[in-house]
Structures are given as C-alpha cells and as structure tokens.
Amino acid sequence: IEAVASSVRFTVTPTKAEDVPGLSDTSPDLSLRSGGRVHFGSRESVTRSEPPSEASGAVTSSEEMDTRPKVSSLLSRLANYTNLTQGAREHEEAENFGEKRKSSKSPQMGTFMGVYLPCLQNIFGVILFLRLTWVVGTAGILQALCIVFICCCCTMLTAISMSAIATNGVVPAGGSYFMISRSLGPEFGGAVGLCFYLGTTFAGSMYILGAIEILLMYIAPRAAIFISHDTDGEAAAMLNNMRVYGSIFLLLMSLLVFVGVKYVNKLASVFLACVIISILSIYTGALVSAFRPPFFPVCMLGNRSLSQHYLSDGQCKTTILWQQFCNSSEMNAICDEYFAHNNVTQIEGIPGLASGVIADNIWSSYLSKGDLLEQGSHSAHSPGYSSHVWNGSPYIFADITTSFTLLVGIFFPSVTGIMAGSNRSGDLKDAQRSIPIGTVLAILTTSLVYLSSVLIFGACVEGVLLRDKFGESVKGNLVVGTLAWPSPWVIVIGSFFSTCGAGLQSLTGAPRLLQAIAKDNIIPFLRVFGHGKANGEPTWALLLTAFIAELGILIASLDLVAPILSMFFLMCYLFVNLACALQTLLRTPNWRPRFSYYHWTLSFLGMVICLALMFISSWYYAIVAMVIAGMIYKYIEYHGAEKEWGDGIRGLSLSAARYALLRLEEGPPHTKNWRPQLLVLLKLDEDAHVKSPRLLTFASQLKAGKGLTIVGTVLPGNFLYSFGDSLAAEQTLKHLMEKERVKGFVQCIVAQKPRDGISHMIQSSGLGGMRPNTVVMGWPHAWRQSEDPQSWKTFINTVRVTTAAHLALLVPKNISLFPSNSEPCTEGTIDVWWIVHDGGMLMLLPFLLRQHKVWRKCGMRIFTVAQMEDNSIQMKKDLATFLYHLRIEAEVEVVEMHDSDISAYTYERTLMMEQRSQMLRQMRLSKSDREREAQLVKDRNSMLRLTSIGSDDDDDTDGVEHRRVHMTWTKDKALELRAQAHIPSGCSTPEGFRDMLSIRPDHSNVRRMHTAVKLNEVIVNKSHDARLVLLNMPGPPKNPEGDENYMEFLEVLTEGLEHVLLVRGGGSEVITIYS
C-alpha cells in the first residue's frame, strides 16, 4: 500500500520545502515554491539515475512514474480535451503527454441553435410539401396517421438509443458513424457508416429531384426542354427534363460546396426560415379556410376529375369538353359513353375546415398505374361503363401503383435527419446535455407537425384533389399551396429554397462522413478519399458523392429514389438501436450514460420496427441493402485494418463464449460430436525459429478450420527474466499460424525443465469444455546420435503424460517430407494399419484429412492383421460391414502373419539395442572413453552383420532352446571371429565393453523385436508407395529403464516408410455407426 500511495507524490508547501520535516534536498521532484498550494512534481524532473531519498518517503522507483502518470497531468489533459474531427486521428492517440495544442475557440453552441434547429431543418423536407397530401388522399386519414406514427415511433426510439450512446462519454465530431463504430466495432461501424453515407448521398439526389419538380411543375413549366404532345410520352419527357436539370443543379451545388462550406452554413438559416414560414402558412390557411375557403374549383365529369390543362381558360363546361370526348363538333357525333351519361360539374377543391369533408377522406383509395382519379373511394372504373378511355381525354391518371407499403417507403425520408445534432457534437458547449434534449424535442415537434398536417389536409381538402399528385385539376398548382395563406407562392418558393438547402446540406455532410471512414483506415480501398485540400476539405470524397448522387438523379423519379434512401437510413437506425440494446444487456463496465431514460426493451422495439419498415416498404431493396452491408462487413473482417475500440460486439462475443463454455461443461461430449481438439507442441531453436513448421501445416490439414487448435511451446529458463522471450516466441508462432492459415491460440510456457513445461501445458491448456483432447508432437530426429538423451526421454515422458491424461497422441515421423498446403496429392492412398482398437481414431483421421484439398484425391485402404487362429475371410467381411455402417469408403485387406522363427537379424537388432543401452549407462566416463567405446561397438556390429550374412545355414547352436528361439549364430562364433580380427581384449578392453560382450538378449525384447520386424516387413511390402501410413503406436514400458528399447522398437516398426503417422488413442470412442 505504501508503494502505491507514494507513486503519486505531492507536498503542501506553506513556506519552503526545507521547512517541512522529513524532506531533504535530495528529493528530485520538489521545487522551492511558496503560496500554500498543492504542487505536483513534473514527470520530466524524475531522473532514473538518481535514486529517491528514503527520507522523502518515496518508496516507489522513478521508473514507475514513467508508466503511471500523475493525477495532475491526467486531470489537465481531461480538462483540455478538445473534440477533434473524427477520422483525422484516433481520439485516443491525440491525448499524448507532450502534445502541444493549438489555441482554438471553445465550442459555444447551445441546445437550441446547435441541435434543435439543425434537426428541424434536416427532418422537414421535400416530402412534406410534395407528397404528404397525396399520401393522405391515397391512404386515407387513418392509414396516413398510422404511417406517420410508425415512422415517428421508429425515429423517437432511435433517438432515445442514440442519446444514451451519445451521453456515454465524449463523442468527437463524427456523430453517428463514430457512435456505431465505437459501440459495435470496426466491421459493423464501417458497414453501417457506408450505408449512412449512401443514404445521405441519395438524400441529396432526392432533394435535388424535389427542387427540379417544384421548378418545372409549379414555378416555370415553360422551362422544360423535352415536351411531348402525346399523353403517353408526357411522363417520359418529364423524366428526361428532371435528368438534365438535376445534373445541372448537382454540378452547381457541388461547385458551391467545393468553393466553401462557410457559404452553405450561412445560407442554412435562410433555408430554415423558408421551411418555418411555409409550415406556418399552411396552418394559417387551414384556420382561414374555416371562415373563407380559397377558391380552387375542380372540374368533374360524373365522379371523375378532369385536368385543367385541357380546358381553355379553365372553364368547366360541356361545350368545351365536347371536342375532347366526341369525334366531331356536330350534335349527332359519336361521344364517349361515360361523357354521354354524366354531367359536368364543378366542386370546391378546398371546402374548408368546417365543411365535414373529413368523413370522406378517412378511408383509403389505392390505385393501380393508369387508373382514373375519381371522387370518393370508388373503383377506378365505374361499373356499367366501358373501361376504354378515348385518346386525349382530359382525365387524370395514376402514374404509379400505390399500396400501404409503398407509401411507407416514400414517406419515411421525411422523418430522417435526427442525426443532425449528434453530427455537430464537436460544436456544442455541452454535447451530453444538448444532444438528447434537442433531438427528442425536434422529433416531438416534427411528429406533431406531421400528425396535425395529416388531419388538416384530410379535413380541408377534397379527396380527389388530395390524390392529384401534381395538382393538374387546379391549374397545375401545388396541392399544399392551394391551402396556404395568403398565396400558393409562399409554399412554392419556400419549399423550393428549403429543398435546395437540404440538398446542399447532404452534399456537405456526406463527403465528410466518407472522409471520416477513410481516415479511420478500416476499409483499405477507401484510403484515397481521406485526402483533401490543405484546409481539410474532402475533395476526392466530394467527387465520389457527386457521382453517386448523379446515379440517383438519373433514376429521375422522386417516388423511386425515396425507398432507396429509406433502406440505408433504416439500416443505420437499426444498428444504433442494436448498439444501445447490446451495451445495456451486456452491462459493460464502461456503459454509464448520463441520459437515463432508456431501456433495452425500447432499443429492441426500435430495432424490430426498423427491420419491419425495411421489408414493409420494399423487401427487395431491403435485401439489397443488407447484402451490401454484409459484403462490406466481411471485407473489413478479412482485409480491413485491425482496430480495438472496446466495442459491444467484442463484449457480446465474451458473453456468448462464457455461455457456450458453461453449456459444454454440463457433460462429456457425445461420440458423434467428437473431433480432434489439437494441442500442437512445437520446438524453437536458439534463434526463436520453429524447428518443424510442417507440424502446423499437418494440423491445418487435419482441422480444415474447425474446432480448437492450441499451438504450444516450452522455453527453458526462469519466467521472471524470460517474459520478453515468451512474448517474442508467441509472436513467432502467431505469424506462422497466419502463414499456414491455422485458426487457434498460442500458449508459451517458461519452465526450468522442458518435460515439466510440457506436462504443465498438457494439464492446463484450454478452458472448461474447450480443452484439447489430442496432442500432436514431432518425432525426435537423430535420437541415436544425440549425446544428450533428454530429447527422446522428454518424448517418452510426453507419451506417458498424454496416456495418463487420457488424451490421444499423433506423432508424424519424417514430418519434413509431408506435403505442404500448396502440394495437393493427385493420386495415391492413405493406408491404415489397424492392429489394436483405439476408439476408432485410425478410421476417423483419414476421413478428416480427406476433407482438405491436399488429401482429397487420395484413396483409403484399411489393413488388419490376422493371427493363425483367426478366420481371415470372415474378418474381411466383418470389417467391410463395419466400414459400411461407419459411412466410410475404403478398400479392406486382411494380412495373415505366421508365427515364424526368429531370424538372426531380429536377434542382432535386439543385441545391438541392449548393447547401446548398456553403453549409455556408462555416460559418466570421460568423453574420450565414450568415443572409444562407441567405436568398438560399431566395429562389433559390423562384424556381427558379416557373420549373419555369411553363416545363415550354420546350425552350430549351444543346444539350449528357450521357447522356440532358434539362433543362426552363437556367441562363441562371434568371439572366434573377433579373435581372428585381432580385436584387442583382456586388460586393454574397457570395463564397460567387457560387460557388453557378456550380454545375452532378454527374451521378451527378442519377441517384441521379432514382432516389430515382421510387421515392418508386411507394412513396407504393402504400403511402400502410400502417401501416408497410419499405425497404432504401442505404449511405453512401465519401467523407465526400457525407454531406449521402446524407441528402438518404434524405429524398427517404421523403418523404410517415408510418411508415417503414429496414432495412440485416448481411451474413448471417437466414431460411431449410429446417426
């Protein structure tokens, strides 16, 4: 406690430092200051060379001051925190100690100017003026209220979630993208950030198209370039006009944004004033209409409305319409049937608030494309009359097939824009207070305006006029304008400027959002868009934004562009809600928002509404938006820069992992679920390079990306001093795993003895149900030539440890000759020699290997050994049936092994093995003596081989027979040959060698060697050309004195085989015939 407390040292200096008892002049960080204030020593003043004085109470070393900052410096950095432009650099990196900040004006915007008004300007848009009357007329008041209410609920719930995220810490400028990326991680952040960018860009297209529609329809119809005199070609000509003028407007707006954003910001207040004045004029007009309705007559033929474009001087008379519906001006002319049976009347387009027209507008009147507009909610073609309409008839036709879902998609963009406040977080005095209050108030205001507008339009305007999208029945006036007071031009001019302003705002915000994403460096191919002009203006991003906006303008129809941007905004809002719900449910320690009026159920409800609205408005656009977001997500996951932002998805992964591990812990895995969970033991050389990297290649081929893989190594030494070496070894293994594309974990253990380290690793690797069940280790190469027996003793000790732990063991021999991942086998077989049943490991491993491309084209052969008393034919049938039930395709062969005499070669190998064991027991001899003794053993062995070859038929035995052990040469013969070769004996022979000459091979060793030799002969004969041979690995002897003999047996068993995999089961069944 004392050390921790003294790591932050401060002194209260009322007069001088010397006057304070217990302080000496040697204290390095005390300066002579008076004034009675708390003084913190600077970090730079602490020197490493000068030890702190004991008298000063500074117990902690000065090195700790370098890693743990003092409270004073920490508080000063927090106090001087400035909201940097998001993406310019990581906001965490901007908090460096020695960074000198440029003096800048502190943000002064409050809630009203900084959040409320920008949100109002972004939410109120083109749809309110151009499409809301048509939505009310088509859907009816009830369904229109339902549409508005659902959309407003969606944005309100999203605003609550956004407020919680925005008040959970300081949000640098960057707004919604910053919040989502830091809450859900770089993958979701990038995907949703790009969706939000595309939505904002298409919003720019929509606003420009709205402005052009107002210009060409209501302000200057004569400005149209393409004019069609044919009714059918009129719509196409209008679309071409929209494309031309839209492109010109986009170019002009882009140039204005490029020249300077300050002009856009200055005009923003003007555009907002236009919006507010226009809305006020609607309310005023509605109130005025209760007493003095404006005169906007609508000409009707029966209950069908007529376009006044075809009426001269707007006169609604039968004589004027005669030439439109009859084939001549004579009284006996043939006329349209409907015209002949119905009268021409004139009704009030705006009956007024007190007229009771609201009763007629309550219910919906959806139309198909080409249907006629009729009064009331009747069908498009009145019954009893032919559906044929005379060419050139002055009727008004529906230009689009309408439905509830379509209207939702068209209306939703008019409630977007709630992020405007959070996007300006860098300019706010108190963002954590202003963003929630301003955003929620703006949404409440706009929701009330929309809901009241639906009621006002339904109560004041005739239904047939509401359904007239372009106001053809009222001389081409904007339908909302007919209600406005004092003149329709207030709405027309106001909506035109507000729409232009909204388009400019979109073209200003979208490039900055793209620049922020590019500078975050999470999407490599976007890096170029992070660059801009010297003052930071995103030039390249503006070019891309203009190009994408041009694509939207080429679509040319406001009704088709609106659902597209609805998708992208809904996707963004969905993930804002998801972020808030995740953080709340996971109870992340850092989740402490100041905005407390949120709950995970509200966020979840908002998420569900967003998802529902996406599919309600346009299911195919929803799928396209999700596919785009998914592709960006996977791209960032595989190719993006690795970022750790402490996001909620990581927290979700931890919670899911914990839940899954606890579930796995409930019981042992079923045989059907068994798969090898590998612990791969690798050895590093002195330069920290992996000695057998092919082990990892083989592991990747066996796993094929599934299950658990832990790559472990043991470093000799003391952990207190080898921590750095341990980290370096982990990095080496991680790089190798990336190279071999092995998904898994690295574990590095530092131990005094390698065998102890391996034992600890086998015992402690994994967690809960995710523990390794199979150990993969390399064969100790050149163990015979090694002076140090520790390598093969460690190997045998590992075999014993895995057996004790009931783990399976895989030992690939000659691993360097195994194929790499880039060398697929085009032919050949994998041969399994099934001698002992080990739970089915030998059957399962070839099947798993053949899932990988390297072994896919290899066939599988299974050999089993029959003894003399076995029925080999029946064994083959039974084995084939067993494999059939296992659903494994393989050739089956039963090999018969007769109990033949033990050959001289077997006896020789046994004798050599025991002599070498005896020699290694003499390891305490000097090095020169050992070398001389080894040479003598070598000479003797060469002699014995010659003897064996030269006297196979010699029957000169010693007459002693032990259990049918027939020897083809004797010890006496060997001594005789030795004497002939003049090998020195007697006193000149070392003592250890004299002992070796008297060795008689142990009978059990001879029998075991005999089995190994005979089995090896059969295996080499059958599988010499196999790509891989799988063998049962016999267990080590219980007596450690026979370890070297055990290694010799394994050598003999695998002699002459290039690719061998020794397999030892873990004692449990790993494969089953049941489904």
Coordinates of N, CA, C and O in Angstrom, one line a residue, residues 306-398:
L306 N -61.1 16.1 -63.9 CA -60.6 16.4 -65.2 C -59.4 17.3 -65.0 O -59.4 18.2 -64.1
S307 N -58.4 17.2 -65.9 CA -57.2 18.0 -65.9 C -57.6 19.4 -66.5 O -58.1 19.4 -67.6
Q308 N -57.2 20.5 -65.8 CA -57.5 21.8 -66.4 C -56.5 22.2 -67.4 O -56.6 23.3 -68.0
H309 N -55.5 21.4 -67.7 CA -54.5 21.7 -68.8 C -55.2 21.6 -70.1 O -54.8 22.2 -71.1
Y310 N -56.3 20.8 -70.2 CA -57.0 20.6 -71.4 C -58.2 21.6 -71.6 O -58.9 21.6 -72.6
L311 N -58.5 22.4 -70.5 CA -59.7 23.3 -70.6 C -59.2 24.7 -70.9 O -58.3 25.2 -70.2
S312 N -59.8 25.3 -71.9 CA -59.4 26.6 -72.3 C -59.9 27.6 -71.2 O -61.1 27.6 -70.9
D313 N -59.0 28.4 -70.7 CA -59.4 29.4 -69.7 C -59.9 28.8 -68.4 O -60.6 29.4 -67.6
G314 N -59.7 27.5 -68.3 CA -60.2 26.8 -67.1 C -61.7 26.7 -66.9 O -62.2 26.5 -65.9
Q315 N -62.4 26.9 -68.1 CA -63.9 26.9 -68.0 C -64.4 25.4 -68.0 O -64.0 24.6 -68.9
C316 N -65.2 25.1 -67.0 CA -65.7 23.7 -66.9 C -67.1 23.6 -67.5 O -68.1 23.7 -66.8
K317 N -67.2 23.5 -68.8 CA -68.5 23.5 -69.5 C -68.5 22.3 -70.5 O -67.5 21.9 -71.0
T318 N -69.7 21.8 -70.7 CA -69.9 20.7 -71.6 C -69.5 21.0 -73.0 O -68.9 20.2 -73.7
T319 N -69.8 22.3 -73.4 CA -69.4 22.7 -74.8 C -67.9 22.6 -75.0 O -67.5 22.3 -76.1
I320 N -67.2 23.0 -74.0 CA -65.8 23.0 -74.2 C -65.2 21.6 -74.2 O -64.3 21.2 -74.9
L321 N -65.9 20.7 -73.4 CA -65.4 19.3 -73.3 C -65.8 18.4 -74.5 O -65.4 17.3 -74.7
W322 N -66.8 19.0 -75.3 CA -67.4 18.2 -76.4 C -66.3 17.7 -77.3 O -66.3 16.5 -77.7
Q323 N -65.4 18.6 -77.7 CA -64.4 18.2 -78.7 C -63.4 17.2 -78.1 O -62.7 16.5 -78.8
Q324 N -63.3 17.1 -76.7 CA -62.4 16.2 -76.1 C -63.0 14.8 -76.1 O -62.2 13.8 -76.2
F325 N -64.3 14.7 -76.0 CA -64.9 13.3 -75.9 C -65.7 12.9 -77.1 O -66.2 11.7 -77.1
C326 N -65.9 13.7 -78.1 CA -66.7 13.3 -79.3 C -65.8 13.4 -80.5 O -64.8 14.1 -80.6
N327 N -66.2 12.6 -81.5 CA -65.3 12.6 -82.7 C -65.5 13.7 -83.7 O -64.8 13.9 -84.7
S328 N -66.6 14.6 -83.4 CA -66.8 15.8 -84.2 C -67.6 16.8 -83.4 O -68.1 16.5 -82.3
S329 N -67.6 18.0 -83.9 CA -68.3 19.1 -83.1 C -69.8 19.1 -83.4 O -70.6 19.9 -82.9
E330 N -70.3 18.2 -84.3 CA -71.8 18.1 -84.6 C -72.5 17.5 -83.4 O -72.0 16.7 -82.6
M331 N -73.8 17.8 -83.4 CA -74.7 17.3 -82.3 C -74.9 15.8 -82.4 O -75.2 15.1 -81.5
N332 N -74.8 15.2 -83.6 CA -75.0 13.8 -83.8 C -73.7 13.0 -83.8 O -73.6 11.9 -84.2
A333 N -72.7 13.6 -83.3 CA -71.4 13.0 -83.2 C -71.4 11.8 -82.2 O -72.2 11.8 -81.3
I334 N -70.5 10.9 -82.4 CA -70.4 9.7 -81.5 C -69.5 10.2 -80.4 O -68.3 10.6 -80.6
C335 N -70.0 10.0 -79.1 CA -69.3 10.5 -78.0 C -68.9 9.4 -77.0 O -69.5 8.3 -77.1
D336 N -68.0 9.7 -76.1 CA -67.6 8.7 -75.1 C -68.9 8.4 -74.3 O -69.7 9.2 -73.9
E337 N -69.1 7.1 -74.0 CA -70.3 6.6 -73.3 C -70.4 7.2 -71.9 O -71.5 7.7 -71.5
Y338 N -69.3 7.3 -71.2 CA -69.4 7.9 -69.8 C -69.7 9.4 -69.9 O -70.5 9.9 -69.1
F339 N -69.2 10.1 -71.0 CA -69.5 11.5 -71.2 C -70.9 11.7 -71.5 O -71.6 12.7 -71.1
A340 N -71.5 10.8 -72.2 CA -72.9 11.0 -72.7 C -73.8 10.8 -71.5 O -74.9 11.4 -71.5
H341 N -73.5 10.0 -70.5 CA -74.4 9.7 -69.4 C -74.2 10.4 -68.2 O -74.9 10.3 -67.2
N342 N -73.1 11.3 -68.1 CA -72.8 12.0 -66.9 C -72.7 13.5 -67.1 O -72.3 13.9 -68.2
N343 N -73.0 14.3 -66.1 CA -73.0 15.7 -66.3 C -71.6 16.2 -65.9 O -70.9 15.6 -65.1
V344 N -71.3 17.4 -66.4 CA -70.1 18.1 -66.0 C -70.4 19.0 -64.8 O -71.3 19.8 -64.9
T345 N -69.6 18.9 -63.7 CA -69.9 19.7 -62.6 C -68.6 20.3 -62.1 O -67.5 20.0 -62.5
Q346 N -68.8 21.3 -61.2 CA -67.6 21.9 -60.6 C -67.7 21.9 -59.1 O -68.7 22.3 -58.6
I347 N -66.7 21.4 -58.4 CA -66.7 21.3 -57.0 C -65.6 22.1 -56.4 O -64.6 22.5 -57.0
E348 N -65.7 22.4 -55.1 CA -64.7 23.2 -54.4 C -63.5 22.2 -54.1 O -63.7 21.2 -53.4
G349 N -62.3 22.6 -54.5 CA -61.1 21.8 -54.2 C -60.8 21.9 -52.7 O -60.3 21.0 -52.1
I350 N -61.0 23.1 -52.1 CA -60.7 23.3 -50.7 C -62.1 23.7 -50.0 O -62.4 24.9 -49.8
P351 N -62.9 22.7 -49.6 CA -64.1 23.0 -48.9 C -64.0 23.8 -47.6 O -64.9 24.5 -47.2
G352 N -62.8 23.6 -46.9 CA -62.6 24.3 -45.7 C -62.7 23.4 -44.5 O -63.2 22.3 -44.6
L353 N -62.2 23.9 -43.4 CA -62.1 23.1 -42.2 C -63.5 22.7 -41.6 O -63.6 21.7 -41.0
A354 N -64.5 23.5 -41.9 CA -65.8 23.3 -41.3 C -66.7 22.6 -42.2 O -67.9 22.5 -41.9
S355 N -66.2 22.1 -43.3 CA -67.1 21.5 -44.4 C -67.5 20.1 -44.1 O -68.5 19.6 -44.6
G356 N -66.8 19.4 -43.2 CA -67.1 18.0 -42.9 C -66.6 17.0 -44.0 O -67.0 15.9 -44.0
V357 N -65.7 17.5 -44.8 CA -65.1 16.6 -45.9 C -64.2 15.6 -45.2 O -63.9 14.6 -45.9
I358 N -63.9 15.7 -44.0 CA -63.0 14.8 -43.3 C -63.6 13.4 -43.3 O -62.9 12.4 -43.4
A359 N -65.0 13.3 -43.3 CA -65.6 12.0 -43.3 C -65.4 11.2 -44.6 O -65.3 10.0 -44.6
D360 N -65.2 11.9 -45.7 CA -65.0 11.3 -47.0 C -63.5 10.8 -47.1 O -63.2 10.0 -48.0
N361 N -62.6 11.4 -46.4 CA -61.2 11.2 -46.5 C -60.6 10.2 -45.5 O -59.4 10.0 -45.4
I362 N -61.5 9.6 -44.7 CA -61.0 8.7 -43.6 C -60.4 7.4 -44.2 O -59.4 6.9 -43.8
W363 N -61.1 6.9 -45.3 CA -60.7 5.6 -45.8 C -59.8 5.7 -47.0 O -59.7 6.7 -47.6
S364 N -59.1 4.6 -47.2 CA -58.1 4.6 -48.3 C -58.7 4.4 -49.7 O -59.8 4.0 -49.8
S365 N -57.9 4.8 -50.7 CA -58.3 4.7 -52.1 C -57.1 4.4 -52.9 O -56.5 5.3 -53.6
Y366 N -56.6 3.2 -52.8 CA -55.3 2.8 -53.6 C -55.7 2.6 -55.0 O -56.7 2.1 -55.4
L367 N -54.7 3.0 -55.9 CA -54.9 2.9 -57.3 C -53.8 2.1 -58.0 O -52.7 2.1 -57.4
S368 N -54.1 1.6 -59.1 CA -53.1 0.9 -59.9 C -52.6 1.9 -61.0 O -53.3 2.9 -61.3
K369 N -51.5 1.7 -61.6 CA -50.9 2.6 -62.6 C -51.9 2.7 -63.8 O -52.3 1.6 -64.3
G370 N -52.2 3.9 -64.2 CA -53.1 4.1 -65.3 C -54.6 4.2 -64.9 O -55.4 4.5 -65.8
D371 N -54.9 4.0 -63.6 CA -56.3 4.2 -63.2 C -56.7 5.6 -63.2 O -55.8 6.5 -63.1
L372 N -58.0 5.9 -63.3 CA -58.5 7.3 -63.3 C -58.8 7.7 -61.8 O -59.1 6.9 -61.0
L373 N -58.6 9.0 -61.6 CA -58.8 9.6 -60.3 C -60.3 9.9 -60.2 O -60.9 10.6 -61.1
E374 N -61.0 9.4 -59.2 CA -62.4 9.6 -59.0 C -62.7 10.1 -57.6 O -61.9 9.9 -56.7
Q375 N -63.9 10.7 -57.5 CA -64.3 11.2 -56.2 C -64.7 10.1 -55.3 O -65.4 9.1 -55.8
G376 N -64.4 10.1 -54.0 CA -64.8 9.1 -53.1 C -63.9 7.9 -53.3 O -62.9 7.9 -54.0
S377 N -64.2 6.8 -52.5 CA -63.3 5.6 -52.6 C -63.9 4.6 -53.5 O -64.0 3.4 -53.1
H378 N -64.3 5.0 -54.7 CA -64.9 4.1 -55.7 C -63.8 3.4 -56.4 O -62.6 3.8 -56.4
S379 N -64.2 2.4 -57.2 CA -63.2 1.7 -58.0 C -62.7 2.7 -59.1 O -63.4 3.7 -59.5
A380 N -61.6 2.3 -59.7 CA -61.0 3.2 -60.8 C -62.0 3.3 -62.0 O -62.0 4.4 -62.6
H381 N -62.7 2.3 -62.3 CA -63.6 2.4 -63.5 C -65.0 2.1 -62.9 O -65.3 1.0 -62.4
S382 N -65.9 3.1 -63.1 CA -67.2 3.0 -62.6 C -67.9 1.8 -63.3 O -67.8 1.6 -64.5
P383 N -68.7 1.1 -62.5 CA -69.4 -0.1 -63.1 C -70.5 0.3 -64.1 O -71.1 1.4 -64.0
G384 N -70.6 -0.5 -65.1 CA -71.7 -0.2 -66.1 C -71.1 0.5 -67.3 O -71.8 0.8 -68.3
Y385 N -69.8 0.9 -67.3 CA -69.3 1.7 -68.4 C -68.0 1.0 -68.9 O -67.3 0.3 -68.1
S386 N -67.8 1.1 -70.1 CA -66.6 0.5 -70.7 C -65.3 1.1 -70.1 O -65.3 2.3 -69.8
S387 N -64.3 0.3 -70.0 CA -63.1 0.8 -69.4 C -62.2 1.5 -70.5 O -61.2 2.1 -70.2
H388 N -62.7 1.5 -71.7 CA -62.0 2.2 -72.8 C -62.1 3.7 -72.6 O -63.1 4.2 -72.3
V389 N -60.9 4.3 -72.6 CA -60.8 5.8 -72.5 C -60.3 6.4 -73.8 O -59.4 5.9 -74.4
W390 N -61.1 7.4 -74.3 CA -60.7 8.0 -75.5 C -59.3 8.6 -75.4 O -58.9 9.2 -74.4
N391 N -58.6 8.4 -76.5 CA -57.3 9.0 -76.6 C -57.3 10.5 -76.5 O -58.1 11.1 -77.2
G392 N -56.6 11.1 -75.6 CA -56.6 12.6 -75.5 C -57.6 13.0 -74.5 O -57.9 14.2 -74.4
S393 N -58.3 12.1 -73.8 CA -59.3 12.5 -72.8 C -58.6 13.3 -71.7 O -57.5 12.9 -71.3
P394 N -59.3 14.3 -71.1 CA -58.7 15.2 -70.1 C -58.8 14.6 -68.7 O -58.8 15.3 -67.7
Y395 N -58.8 13.3 -68.6 CA -58.8 12.7 -67.3 C -57.4 12.8 -66.6 O -56.4 13.0 -67.3
I396 N -57.4 12.6 -65.3 CA -56.1 12.5 -64.6 C -55.9 11.0 -64.2 O -56.8 10.4 -63.6
F397 N -54.7 10.5 -64.5 CA -54.4 9.1 -64.3 C -53.4 9.0 -63.2 O -52.6 9.8 -63.0
A398 N -53.5 7.8 -62.6 CA -52.5 7.5 -61.5 C -51.2 7.1 -62.2 O -51.2 6.3 -63.2

